[in-house]
Amino acid sequence: MLVTGPRTRAVRRPRYPVTREIDEQTGLGEAYMRSLVRTQLRLAVRLCAVLAVVVAGLPLLFAMVPAVREQEVFGVPLPWVVLGGLIYPWFVGCGWWYVRQAERNEADFAELVDRSPSAGDRADDP
C-alpha cells in the first residue's frame, strides 16, 4: 500500500524589495547604502587628489624651473596663461566629469536596487 499526502514545502521567507530594506534601515539596507556612500566618497577623494596635485604642482613647477616660468605666450607669461586662463576650463571639465561619474554610480545603484528577482526564483513559486 502506498500512502501519499499533499506536497509540503519549506516555509519561505517573504522577499522584500531592497528599497524596503533601505527604508526600514535594516542591516542589508545599511550595507547597500554604505556601499553607495563608499563609492561616491572614493570618487570624490580621487578627484580632489588630482586637483590638489595640479593646484600645488603648477606653482612648484614654475618656481623650480625658471625656463618654464620665463616662457611667454602671445606676450603674456606662461604662468599667467596657465593659472589665470587654462586652469578654470580644466576645473569645469573636472566638475562635469565628476557629476557624470556620480550620476553613473547612482544609476548603477538604482539598477541594483530595482532589479527584479531572477527567473529561477519565479519558477519555484506555485
PDB file of N, CA, C and O in Angstrom, residues 54-124:
ATOM      1  N   VAL A  54      47.553  69.062  -9.053  1.00  0.00           N
ATOM      2  CA  VAL A  54      47.692  70.072 -10.107  1.00  0.00           C
ATOM      3  C   VAL A  54      47.812  71.465  -9.512  1.00  0.00           C
ATOM      4  O   VAL A  54      48.694  72.245  -9.893  1.00  0.00           O
ATOM      5  N   VAL A  55      46.944  71.791  -8.559  1.00  0.00           N
ATOM      6  CA  VAL A  55      46.952  73.146  -7.978  1.00  0.00           C
ATOM      7  C   VAL A  55      48.253  73.396  -7.219  1.00  0.00           C
ATOM      8  O   VAL A  55      48.789  74.498  -7.254  1.00  0.00           O
ATOM      9  N   ALA A  56      48.771  72.399  -6.533  1.00  0.00           N
ATOM     10  CA  ALA A  56      50.034  72.573  -5.823  1.00  0.00           C
ATOM     11  C   ALA A  56      51.230  72.382  -6.751  1.00  0.00           C
ATOM     12  O   ALA A  56      52.273  73.014  -6.557  1.00  0.00           O
ATOM     13  N   GLY A  57      51.088  71.541  -7.764  1.00  0.00           N
ATOM     14  CA  GLY A  57      52.205  71.220  -8.638  1.00  0.00           C
ATOM     15  C   GLY A  57      52.576  72.301  -9.630  1.00  0.00           C
ATOM     16  O   GLY A  57      53.762  72.494  -9.931  1.00  0.00           O
ATOM     17  N   LEU A  58      51.580  73.009 -10.146  1.00  0.00           N
ATOM     18  CA  LEU A  58      51.895  74.048 -11.136  1.00  0.00           C
ATOM     19  C   LEU A  58      52.741  75.177 -10.545  1.00  0.00           C
ATOM     20  O   LEU A  58      53.768  75.548 -11.141  1.00  0.00           O
ATOM     21  N   PRO A  59      52.357  75.746  -9.410  1.00  0.00           N
ATOM     22  CA  PRO A  59      53.229  76.787  -8.843  1.00  0.00           C
ATOM     23  C   PRO A  59      54.628  76.258  -8.497  1.00  0.00           C
ATOM     24  O   PRO A  59      55.619  76.969  -8.676  1.00  0.00           O
ATOM     25  N   LEU A  60      54.694  75.011  -8.021  1.00  0.00           N
ATOM     26  CA  LEU A  60      56.016  74.424  -7.742  1.00  0.00           C
ATOM     27  C   LEU A  60      56.832  74.285  -9.027  1.00  0.00           C
ATOM     28  O   LEU A  60      58.033  74.558  -9.039  1.00  0.00           O
ATOM     29  N   LEU A  61      56.183  73.865 -10.098  1.00  0.00           N
ATOM     30  CA  LEU A  61      56.866  73.747 -11.382  1.00  0.00           C
ATOM     31  C   LEU A  61      57.408  75.098 -11.827  1.00  0.00           C
ATOM     32  O   LEU A  61      58.572  75.207 -12.228  1.00  0.00           O
ATOM     33  N   PHE A  62      56.580  76.127 -11.731  1.00  0.00           N
ATOM     34  CA  PHE A  62      57.022  77.461 -12.160  1.00  0.00           C
ATOM     35  C   PHE A  62      58.122  78.002 -11.250  1.00  0.00           C
ATOM     36  O   PHE A  62      59.015  78.721 -11.715  1.00  0.00           O
ATOM     37  N   ALA A  63      58.098  77.665  -9.965  1.00  0.00           N
ATOM     38  CA  ALA A  63      59.120  78.143  -9.040  1.00  0.00           C
ATOM     39  C   ALA A  63      60.440  77.405  -9.223  1.00  0.00           C
ATOM     40  O   ALA A  63      61.515  78.000  -9.083  1.00  0.00           O
ATOM     41  N   MET A  64      60.383  76.140  -9.531  1.00  0.00           N
ATOM     42  CA  MET A  64      61.604  75.338  -9.588  1.00  0.00           C
ATOM     43  C   MET A  64      62.250  75.288 -10.968  1.00  0.00           C
ATOM     44  O   MET A  64      63.429  74.957 -11.078  1.00  0.00           O
ATOM     45  N   VAL A  65      61.498  75.593 -12.010  1.00  0.00           N
ATOM     46  CA  VAL A  65      62.045  75.531 -13.371  1.00  0.00           C
ATOM     47  C   VAL A  65      61.928  76.926 -14.001  1.00  0.00           C
ATOM     48  O   VAL A  65      60.895  77.279 -14.579  1.00  0.00           O
ATOM     49  N   PRO A  66      62.970  77.712 -13.884  1.00  0.00           N
ATOM     50  CA  PRO A  66      62.907  79.085 -14.401  1.00  0.00           C
ATOM     51  C   PRO A  66      62.656  79.162 -15.904  1.00  0.00           C
ATOM     52  O   PRO A  66      62.028  80.113 -16.379  1.00  0.00           O
ATOM     53  N   ALA A  67      63.097  78.167 -16.667  1.00  0.00           N
ATOM     54  CA  ALA A  67      62.888  78.201 -18.114  1.00  0.00           C
ATOM     55  C   ALA A  67      61.400  78.166 -18.446  1.00  0.00           C
ATOM     56  O   ALA A  67      60.951  78.843 -19.377  1.00  0.00           O
ATOM     57  N   VAL A  68      60.624  77.414 -17.683  1.00  0.00           N
ATOM     58  CA  VAL A  68      59.176  77.353 -17.909  1.00  0.00           C
ATOM     59  C   VAL A  68      58.541  78.663 -17.467  1.00  0.00           C
ATOM     60  O   VAL A  68      57.639  79.189 -18.111  1.00  0.00           O
ATOM     61  N   ARG A  69      59.003  79.198 -16.345  1.00  0.00           N
ATOM     62  CA  ARG A  69      58.445  80.441 -15.803  1.00  0.00           C
ATOM     63  C   ARG A  69      58.660  81.615 -16.749  1.00  0.00           C
ATOM     64  O   ARG A  69      57.834  82.519 -16.834  1.00  0.00           O
ATOM     65  N   GLU A  70      59.749  81.589 -17.494  1.00  0.00           N
ATOM     66  CA  GLU A  70      60.088  82.726 -18.357  1.00  0.00           C
ATOM     67  C   GLU A  70      59.490  82.629 -19.759  1.00  0.00           C
ATOM     68  O   GLU A  70      59.603  83.578 -20.542  1.00  0.00           O
ATOM     69  N   GLN A  71      58.844  81.526 -20.091  1.00  0.00           N
ATOM     70  CA  GLN A  71      58.198  81.382 -21.399  1.00  0.00           C
ATOM     71  C   GLN A  71      57.038  82.365 -21.510  1.00  0.00           C
ATOM     72  O   GLN A  71      56.395  82.704 -20.527  1.00  0.00           O
ATOM     73  N   GLU A  72      56.786  82.804 -22.742  1.00  0.00           N
ATOM     74  CA  GLU A  72      55.668  83.710 -22.991  1.00  0.00           C
ATOM     75  C   GLU A  72      54.784  83.154 -24.090  1.00  0.00           C
ATOM     76  O   GLU A  72      55.259  82.498 -25.020  1.00  0.00           O
ATOM     77  N   VAL A  73      53.477  83.414 -23.968  1.00  0.00           N
ATOM     78  CA  VAL A  73      52.500  83.031 -24.972  1.00  0.00           C
ATOM     79  C   VAL A  73      51.785  84.315 -25.380  1.00  0.00           C
ATOM     80  O   VAL A  73      51.087  84.924 -24.565  1.00  0.00           O
ATOM     81  N   PHE A  74      51.962  84.722 -26.629  1.00  0.00           N
ATOM     82  CA  PHE A  74      51.385  85.976 -27.137  1.00  0.00           C
ATOM     83  C   PHE A  74      51.739  87.161 -26.241  1.00  0.00           C
ATOM     84  O   PHE A  74      50.907  88.036 -25.976  1.00  0.00           O
ATOM     85  N   GLY A  75      52.955  87.178 -25.742  1.00  0.00           N
ATOM     86  CA  GLY A  75      53.435  88.282 -24.926  1.00  0.00           C
ATOM     87  C   GLY A  75      53.025  88.217 -23.463  1.00  0.00           C
ATOM     88  O   GLY A  75      53.338  89.112 -22.693  1.00  0.00           O
ATOM     89  N   VAL A  76      52.331  87.177 -23.072  1.00  0.00           N
ATOM     90  CA  VAL A  76      51.897  87.021 -21.676  1.00  0.00           C
ATOM     91  C   VAL A  76      52.708  85.876 -21.065  1.00  0.00           C
ATOM     92  O   VAL A  76      52.865  84.822 -21.684  1.00  0.00           O
ATOM     93  N   PRO A  77      53.227  86.071 -19.836  1.00  0.00           N
ATOM     94  CA  PRO A  77      53.997  84.995 -19.213  1.00  0.00           C
ATOM     95  C   PRO A  77      53.175  83.708 -19.088  1.00  0.00           C
ATOM     96  O   PRO A  77      51.973  83.744 -18.779  1.00  0.00           O
ATOM     97  N   LEU A  78      53.829  82.568 -19.331  1.00  0.00           N
ATOM     98  CA  LEU A  78      53.166  81.269 -19.301  1.00  0.00           C
ATOM     99  C   LEU A  78      52.454  80.981 -17.975  1.00  0.00           C
ATOM    100  O   LEU A  78      51.329  80.478 -17.992  1.00  0.00           O
ATOM    101  N   PRO A  79      53.056  81.303 -16.821  1.00  0.00           N
ATOM    102  CA  PRO A  79      52.315  81.050 -15.577  1.00  0.00           C
ATOM    103  C   PRO A  79      50.974  81.781 -15.520  1.00  0.00           C
ATOM    104  O   PRO A  79      49.982  81.238 -15.024  1.00  0.00           O
ATOM    105  N   TRP A  80      50.921  83.002 -16.031  1.00  0.00           N
ATOM    106  CA  TRP A  80      49.663  83.750 -16.042  1.00  0.00           C
ATOM    107  C   TRP A  80      48.635  83.086 -16.963  1.00  0.00           C
ATOM    108  O   TRP A  80      47.444  83.029 -16.649  1.00  0.00           O
ATOM    109  N   VAL A  81      49.109  82.607 -18.090  1.00  0.00           N
ATOM    110  CA  VAL A  81      48.197  81.959 -19.039  1.00  0.00           C
ATOM    111  C   VAL A  81      47.628  80.682 -18.423  1.00  0.00           C
ATOM    112  O   VAL A  81      46.413  80.439 -18.467  1.00  0.00           O
ATOM    113  N   VAL A  82      48.498  79.880 -17.831  1.00  0.00           N
ATOM    114  CA  VAL A  82      48.054  78.605 -17.278  1.00  0.00           C
ATOM    115  C   VAL A  82      47.184  78.810 -16.049  1.00  0.00           C
ATOM    116  O   VAL A  82      46.062  78.291 -15.961  1.00  0.00           O
ATOM    117  N   LEU A  83      47.687  79.570 -15.066  1.00  0.00           N
ATOM    118  CA  LEU A  83      46.948  79.740 -13.813  1.00  0.00           C
ATOM    119  C   LEU A  83      45.770  80.701 -13.942  1.00  0.00           C
ATOM    120  O   LEU A  83      44.793  80.578 -13.205  1.00  0.00           O
ATOM    121  N   GLY A  84      45.852  81.623 -14.861  1.00  0.00           N
ATOM    122  CA  GLY A  84      44.777  82.605 -14.990  1.00  0.00           C
ATOM    123  C   GLY A  84      43.745  82.283 -16.046  1.00  0.00           C
ATOM    124  O   GLY A  84      42.639  82.822 -16.014  1.00  0.00           O
ATOM    125  N   GLY A  85      44.057  81.392 -16.957  1.00  0.00           N
ATOM    126  CA  GLY A  85      43.108  81.135 -18.029  1.00  0.00           C
ATOM    127  C   GLY A  85      42.808  79.682 -18.300  1.00  0.00           C
ATOM    128  O   GLY A  85      41.654  79.294 -18.444  1.00  0.00           O
ATOM    129  N   LEU A  86      43.822  78.854 -18.340  1.00  0.00           N
ATOM    130  CA  LEU A  86      43.609  77.459 -18.706  1.00  0.00           C
ATOM    131  C   LEU A  86      43.115  76.599 -17.551  1.00  0.00           C
ATOM    132  O   LEU A  86      42.462  75.584 -17.778  1.00  0.00           O
ATOM    133  N   ILE A  87      43.433  76.988 -16.333  1.00  0.00           N
ATOM    134  CA  ILE A  87      43.070  76.145 -15.197  1.00  0.00           C
ATOM    135  C   ILE A  87      41.563  76.131 -14.963  1.00  0.00           C
ATOM    136  O   ILE A  87      40.999  75.105 -14.576  1.00  0.00           O
ATOM    137  N   TYR A  88      40.867  77.228 -15.230  1.00  0.00           N
ATOM    138  CA  TYR A  88      39.421  77.290 -14.957  1.00  0.00           C
ATOM    139  C   TYR A  88      38.606  76.401 -15.895  1.00  0.00           C
ATOM    140  O   TYR A  88      37.729  75.679 -15.422  1.00  0.00           O
ATOM    141  N   PRO A  89      38.865  76.412 -17.189  1.00  0.00           N
ATOM    142  CA  PRO A  89      38.147  75.439 -18.039  1.00  0.00           C
ATOM    143  C   PRO A  89      38.450  73.994 -17.643  1.00  0.00           C
ATOM    144  O   PRO A  89      37.577  73.131 -17.702  1.00  0.00           O
ATOM    145  N   TRP A  90      39.673  73.740 -17.190  1.00  0.00           N
ATOM    146  CA  TRP A  90      40.019  72.397 -16.739  1.00  0.00           C
ATOM    147  C   TRP A  90      39.211  72.043 -15.490  1.00  0.00           C
ATOM    148  O   TRP A  90      38.719  70.921 -15.371  1.00  0.00           O
ATOM    149  N   PHE A  91      39.059  72.988 -14.550  1.00  0.00           N
ATOM    150  CA  PHE A  91      38.221  72.759 -13.360  1.00  0.00           C
ATOM    151  C   PHE A  91      36.778  72.467 -13.754  1.00  0.00           C
ATOM    152  O   PHE A  91      36.142  71.584 -13.185  1.00  0.00           O
ATOM    153  N   VAL A  92      36.255  73.222 -14.702  1.00  0.00           N
ATOM    154  CA  VAL A  92      34.878  72.997 -15.154  1.00  0.00           C
ATOM    155  C   VAL A  92      34.760  71.602 -15.775  1.00  0.00           C
ATOM    156  O   VAL A  92      33.793  70.879 -15.519  1.00  0.00           O
ATOM    157  N   GLY A  93      35.738  71.225 -16.570  1.00  0.00           N
ATOM    158  CA  GLY A  93      35.736  69.882 -17.160  1.00  0.00           C
ATOM    159  C   GLY A  93      35.798  68.795 -16.094  1.00  0.00           C
ATOM    160  O   GLY A  93      35.095  67.782 -16.187  1.00  0.00           O
ATOM    161  N   CYS A  94      36.620  68.999 -15.076  1.00  0.00           N
ATOM    162  CA  CYS A  94      36.692  68.028 -13.974  1.00  0.00           C
ATOM    163  C   CYS A  94      35.362  67.963 -13.224  1.00  0.00           C
ATOM    164  O   CYS A  94      34.920  66.874 -12.830  1.00  0.00           O
ATOM    165  N   GLY A  95      34.725  69.113 -13.023  1.00  0.00           N
ATOM    166  CA  GLY A  95      33.418  69.130 -12.368  1.00  0.00           C
ATOM    167  C   GLY A  95      32.372  68.392 -13.187  1.00  0.00           C
ATOM    168  O   GLY A  95      31.573  67.618 -12.644  1.00  0.00           O
ATOM    169  N   TRP A  96      32.379  68.606 -14.495  1.00  0.00           N
ATOM    170  CA  TRP A  96      31.439  67.908 -15.375  1.00  0.00           C
ATOM    171  C   TRP A  96      31.672  66.403 -15.309  1.00  0.00           C
ATOM    172  O   TRP A  96      30.733  65.623 -15.214  1.00  0.00           O
ATOM    173  N   TRP A  97      32.950  65.980 -15.358  1.00  0.00           N
ATOM    174  CA  TRP A  97      33.287  64.568 -15.294  1.00  0.00           C
ATOM    175  C   TRP A  97      32.841  63.964 -13.962  1.00  0.00           C
ATOM    176  O   TRP A  97      32.295  62.869 -13.921  1.00  0.00           O
ATOM    177  N   TYR A  98      33.055  64.706 -12.856  1.00  0.00           N
ATOM    178  CA  TYR A  98      32.666  64.217 -11.535  1.00  0.00           C
ATOM    179  C   TYR A  98      31.151  63.999 -11.457  1.00  0.00           C
ATOM    180  O   TYR A  98      30.695  62.961 -10.981  1.00  0.00           O
ATOM    181  N   VAL A  99      30.382  64.970 -11.924  1.00  0.00           N
ATOM    182  CA  VAL A  99      28.923  64.838 -11.885  1.00  0.00           C
ATOM    183  C   VAL A  99      28.476  63.649 -12.733  1.00  0.00           C
ATOM    184  O   VAL A  99      27.604  62.872 -12.327  1.00  0.00           O
ATOM    185  N   ARG A 100      29.079  63.494 -13.894  1.00  0.00           N
ATOM    186  CA  ARG A 100      28.722  62.366 -14.766  1.00  0.00           C
ATOM    187  C   ARG A 100      29.024  61.029 -14.090  1.00  0.00           C
ATOM    188  O   ARG A 100      28.212  60.106 -14.128  1.00  0.00           O
ATOM    189  N   GLN A 101      30.184  60.913 -13.459  1.00  0.00           N
ATOM    190  CA  GLN A 101      30.550  59.669 -12.780  1.00  0.00           C
ATOM    191  C   GLN A 101      29.653  59.424 -11.560  1.00  0.00           C
ATOM    192  O   GLN A 101      29.249  58.284 -11.308  1.00  0.00           O
ATOM    193  N   ALA A 102      29.341  60.471 -10.804  1.00  0.00           N
ATOM    194  CA  ALA A 102      28.470  60.318  -9.633  1.00  0.00           C
ATOM    195  C   ALA A 102      27.076  59.876 -10.060  1.00  0.00           C
ATOM    196  O   ALA A 102      26.468  59.000  -9.421  1.00  0.00           O
ATOM    197  N   GLU A 103      26.565  60.445 -11.141  1.00  0.00           N
ATOM    198  CA  GLU A 103      25.256  60.018 -11.653  1.00  0.00           C
ATOM    199  C   GLU A 103      25.296  58.582 -12.146  1.00  0.00           C
ATOM    200  O   GLU A 103      24.337  57.836 -11.970  1.00  0.00           O
ATOM    201  N   ARG A 104      26.404  58.192 -12.751  1.00  0.00           N
ATOM    202  CA  ARG A 104      26.552  56.801 -13.201  1.00  0.00           C
ATOM    203  C   ARG A 104      26.548  55.856 -11.996  1.00  0.00           C
ATOM    204  O   ARG A 104      25.919  54.798 -12.031  1.00  0.00           O
ATOM    205  N   ASN A 105      27.252  56.235 -10.927  1.00  0.00           N
ATOM    206  CA  ASN A 105      27.251  55.414  -9.714  1.00  0.00           C
ATOM    207  C   ASN A 105      25.840  55.276  -9.153  1.00  0.00           C
ATOM    208  O   ASN A 105      25.426  54.189  -8.747  1.00  0.00           O
ATOM    209  N   GLU A 106      25.098  56.382  -9.127  1.00  0.00           N
ATOM    210  CA  GLU A 106      23.734  56.338  -8.615  1.00  0.00           C
ATOM    211  C   GLU A 106      22.824  55.512  -9.513  1.00  0.00           C
ATOM    212  O   GLU A 106      21.956  54.780  -9.025  1.00  0.00           O
ATOM    213  N   ALA A 107      23.015  55.600 -10.820  1.00  0.00           N
ATOM    214  CA  ALA A 107      22.210  54.794 -11.738  1.00  0.00           C
ATOM    215  C   ALA A 107      22.516  53.304 -11.567  1.00  0.00           C
ATOM    216  O   ALA A 107      21.593  52.479 -11.575  1.00  0.00           O
ATOM    217  N   ASP A 108      23.782  52.975 -11.380  1.00  0.00           N
ATOM    218  CA  ASP A 108      24.146  51.573 -11.129  1.00  0.00           C
ATOM    219  C   ASP A 108      23.521  51.084  -9.828  1.00  0.00           C
ATOM    220  O   ASP A 108      23.032  49.962  -9.743  1.00  0.00           O
ATOM    221  N   PHE A 109      23.525  51.948  -8.812  1.00  0.00           N
ATOM    222  CA  PHE A 109      22.925  51.590  -7.528  1.00  0.00           C
ATOM    223  C   PHE A 109      21.419  51.395  -7.683  1.00  0.00           C
ATOM    224  O   PHE A 109      20.859  50.422  -7.184  1.00  0.00           O
ATOM    225  N   ALA A 110      20.761  52.297  -8.399  1.00  0.00           N
ATOM    226  CA  ALA A 110      19.315  52.182  -8.607  1.00  0.00           C
ATOM    227  C   ALA A 110      18.980  50.914  -9.382  1.00  0.00           C
ATOM    228  O   ALA A 110      17.995  50.235  -9.077  1.00  0.00           O
ATOM    229  N   GLU A 111      19.804  50.565 -10.369  1.00  0.00           N
ATOM    230  CA  GLU A 111      19.579  49.337 -11.131  1.00  0.00           C
ATOM    231  C   GLU A 111      19.725  48.115 -10.233  1.00  0.00           C
ATOM    232  O   GLU A 111      18.942  47.178 -10.321  1.00  0.00           O
ATOM    233  N   LEU A 112      20.714  48.143  -9.360  1.00  0.00           N
ATOM    234  CA  LEU A 112      20.921  47.039  -8.430  1.00  0.00           C
ATOM    235  C   LEU A 112      19.746  46.901  -7.466  1.00  0.00           C
ATOM    236  O   LEU A 112      19.271  45.804  -7.204  1.00  0.00           O
ATOM    237  N   VAL A 113      19.246  48.014  -6.978  1.00  0.00           N
ATOM    238  CA  VAL A 113      18.150  48.011  -6.010  1.00  0.00           C
ATOM    239  C   VAL A 113      16.836  47.612  -6.669  1.00  0.00           C
ATOM    240  O   VAL A 113      16.039  46.870  -6.085  1.00  0.00           O
ATOM    241  N   ASP A 114      16.583  48.067  -7.879  1.00  0.00           N
ATOM    242  CA  ASP A 114      15.306  47.817  -8.550  1.00  0.00           C
ATOM    243  C   ASP A 114      15.279  46.528  -9.350  1.00  0.00           C
ATOM    244  O   ASP A 114      14.281  46.223  -9.984  1.00  0.00           O
ATOM    245  N   ARG A 115      16.364  45.778  -9.320  1.00  0.00           N
ATOM    246  CA  ARG A 115      16.452  44.560 -10.113  1.00  0.00           C
ATOM    247  C   ARG A 115      15.366  43.574  -9.683  1.00  0.00           C
ATOM    248  O   ARG A 115      15.132  43.346  -8.517  1.00  0.00           O
ATOM    249  N   SER A 116      14.692  42.996 -10.662  1.00  0.00           N
ATOM    250  CA  SER A 116      13.630  42.030 -10.362  1.00  0.00           C
ATOM    251  C   SER A 116      14.252  40.696  -9.992  1.00  0.00           C
ATOM    252  O   SER A 116      15.394  40.416 -10.331  1.00  0.00           O
ATOM    253  N   PRO A 117      13.498  39.823  -9.314  1.00  0.00           N
ATOM    254  CA  PRO A 117      14.037  38.505  -8.954  1.00  0.00           C
ATOM    255  C   PRO A 117      14.419  37.726 -10.199  1.00  0.00           C
ATOM    256  O   PRO A 117      13.838  37.909 -11.264  1.00  0.00           O
ATOM    257  N   SER A 118      15.365  36.827 -10.039  1.00  0.00           N
ATOM    258  CA  SER A 118      15.820  36.063 -11.201  1.00  0.00           C
ATOM    259  C   SER A 118      14.757  35.058 -11.630  1.00  0.00           C
ATOM    260  O   SER A 118      13.868  34.720 -10.879  1.00  0.00           O
ATOM    261  N   ALA A 119      14.865  34.540 -12.834  1.00  0.00           N
ATOM    262  CA  ALA A 119      13.875  33.618 -13.386  1.00  0.00           C
ATOM    263  C   ALA A 119      13.815  32.333 -12.568  1.00  0.00           C
ATOM    264  O   ALA A 119      12.773  31.724 -12.427  1.00  0.00           O
ATOM    265  N   GLY A 120      14.930  31.902 -12.003  1.00  0.00           N
ATOM    266  CA  GLY A 120      14.946  30.682 -11.200  1.00  0.00           C
ATOM    267  C   GLY A 120      14.092  30.806  -9.949  1.00  0.00           C
ATOM    268  O   GLY A 120      13.462  29.861  -9.523  1.00  0.00           O
ATOM    269  N   ASP A 121      14.045  31.982  -9.343  1.00  0.00           N
ATOM    270  CA  ASP A 121      13.220  32.193  -8.156  1.00  0.00           C
ATOM    271  C   ASP A 121      11.742  32.119  -8.484  1.00  0.00           C
ATOM    272  O   ASP A 121      10.958  31.604  -7.725  1.00  0.00           O
ATOM    273  N   ARG A 122      11.367  32.656  -9.638  1.00  0.00           N
ATOM    274  CA  ARG A 122       9.958  32.675 -10.022  1.00  0.00           C
ATOM    275  C   ARG A 122       9.457  31.285 -10.411  1.00  0.00           C
ATOM    276  O   ARG A 122       8.297  30.975 -10.269  1.00  0.00           O
ATOM    277  N   ALA A 123      10.345  30.425 -10.902  1.00  0.00           N
ATOM    278  CA  ALA A 123       9.925  29.091 -11.344  1.00  0.00           C
ATOM    279  C   ALA A 123       9.475  28.231 -10.150  1.00  0.00           C
ATOM    280  O   ALA A 123       8.673  27.340 -10.300  1.00  0.00           O
ATOM    281  N   ASP A 124       9.986  28.525  -8.946  1.00  0.00           N
ATOM    282  CA  ASP A 124       9.626  27.745  -7.766  1.00  0.00           C
ATOM    283  C   ASP A 124       8.293  28.151  -7.189  1.00  0.00           C
ATOM    284  O   ASP A 124       7.707  27.425  -6.382  1.00  0.00           O
TER     285      ASP A 124
END
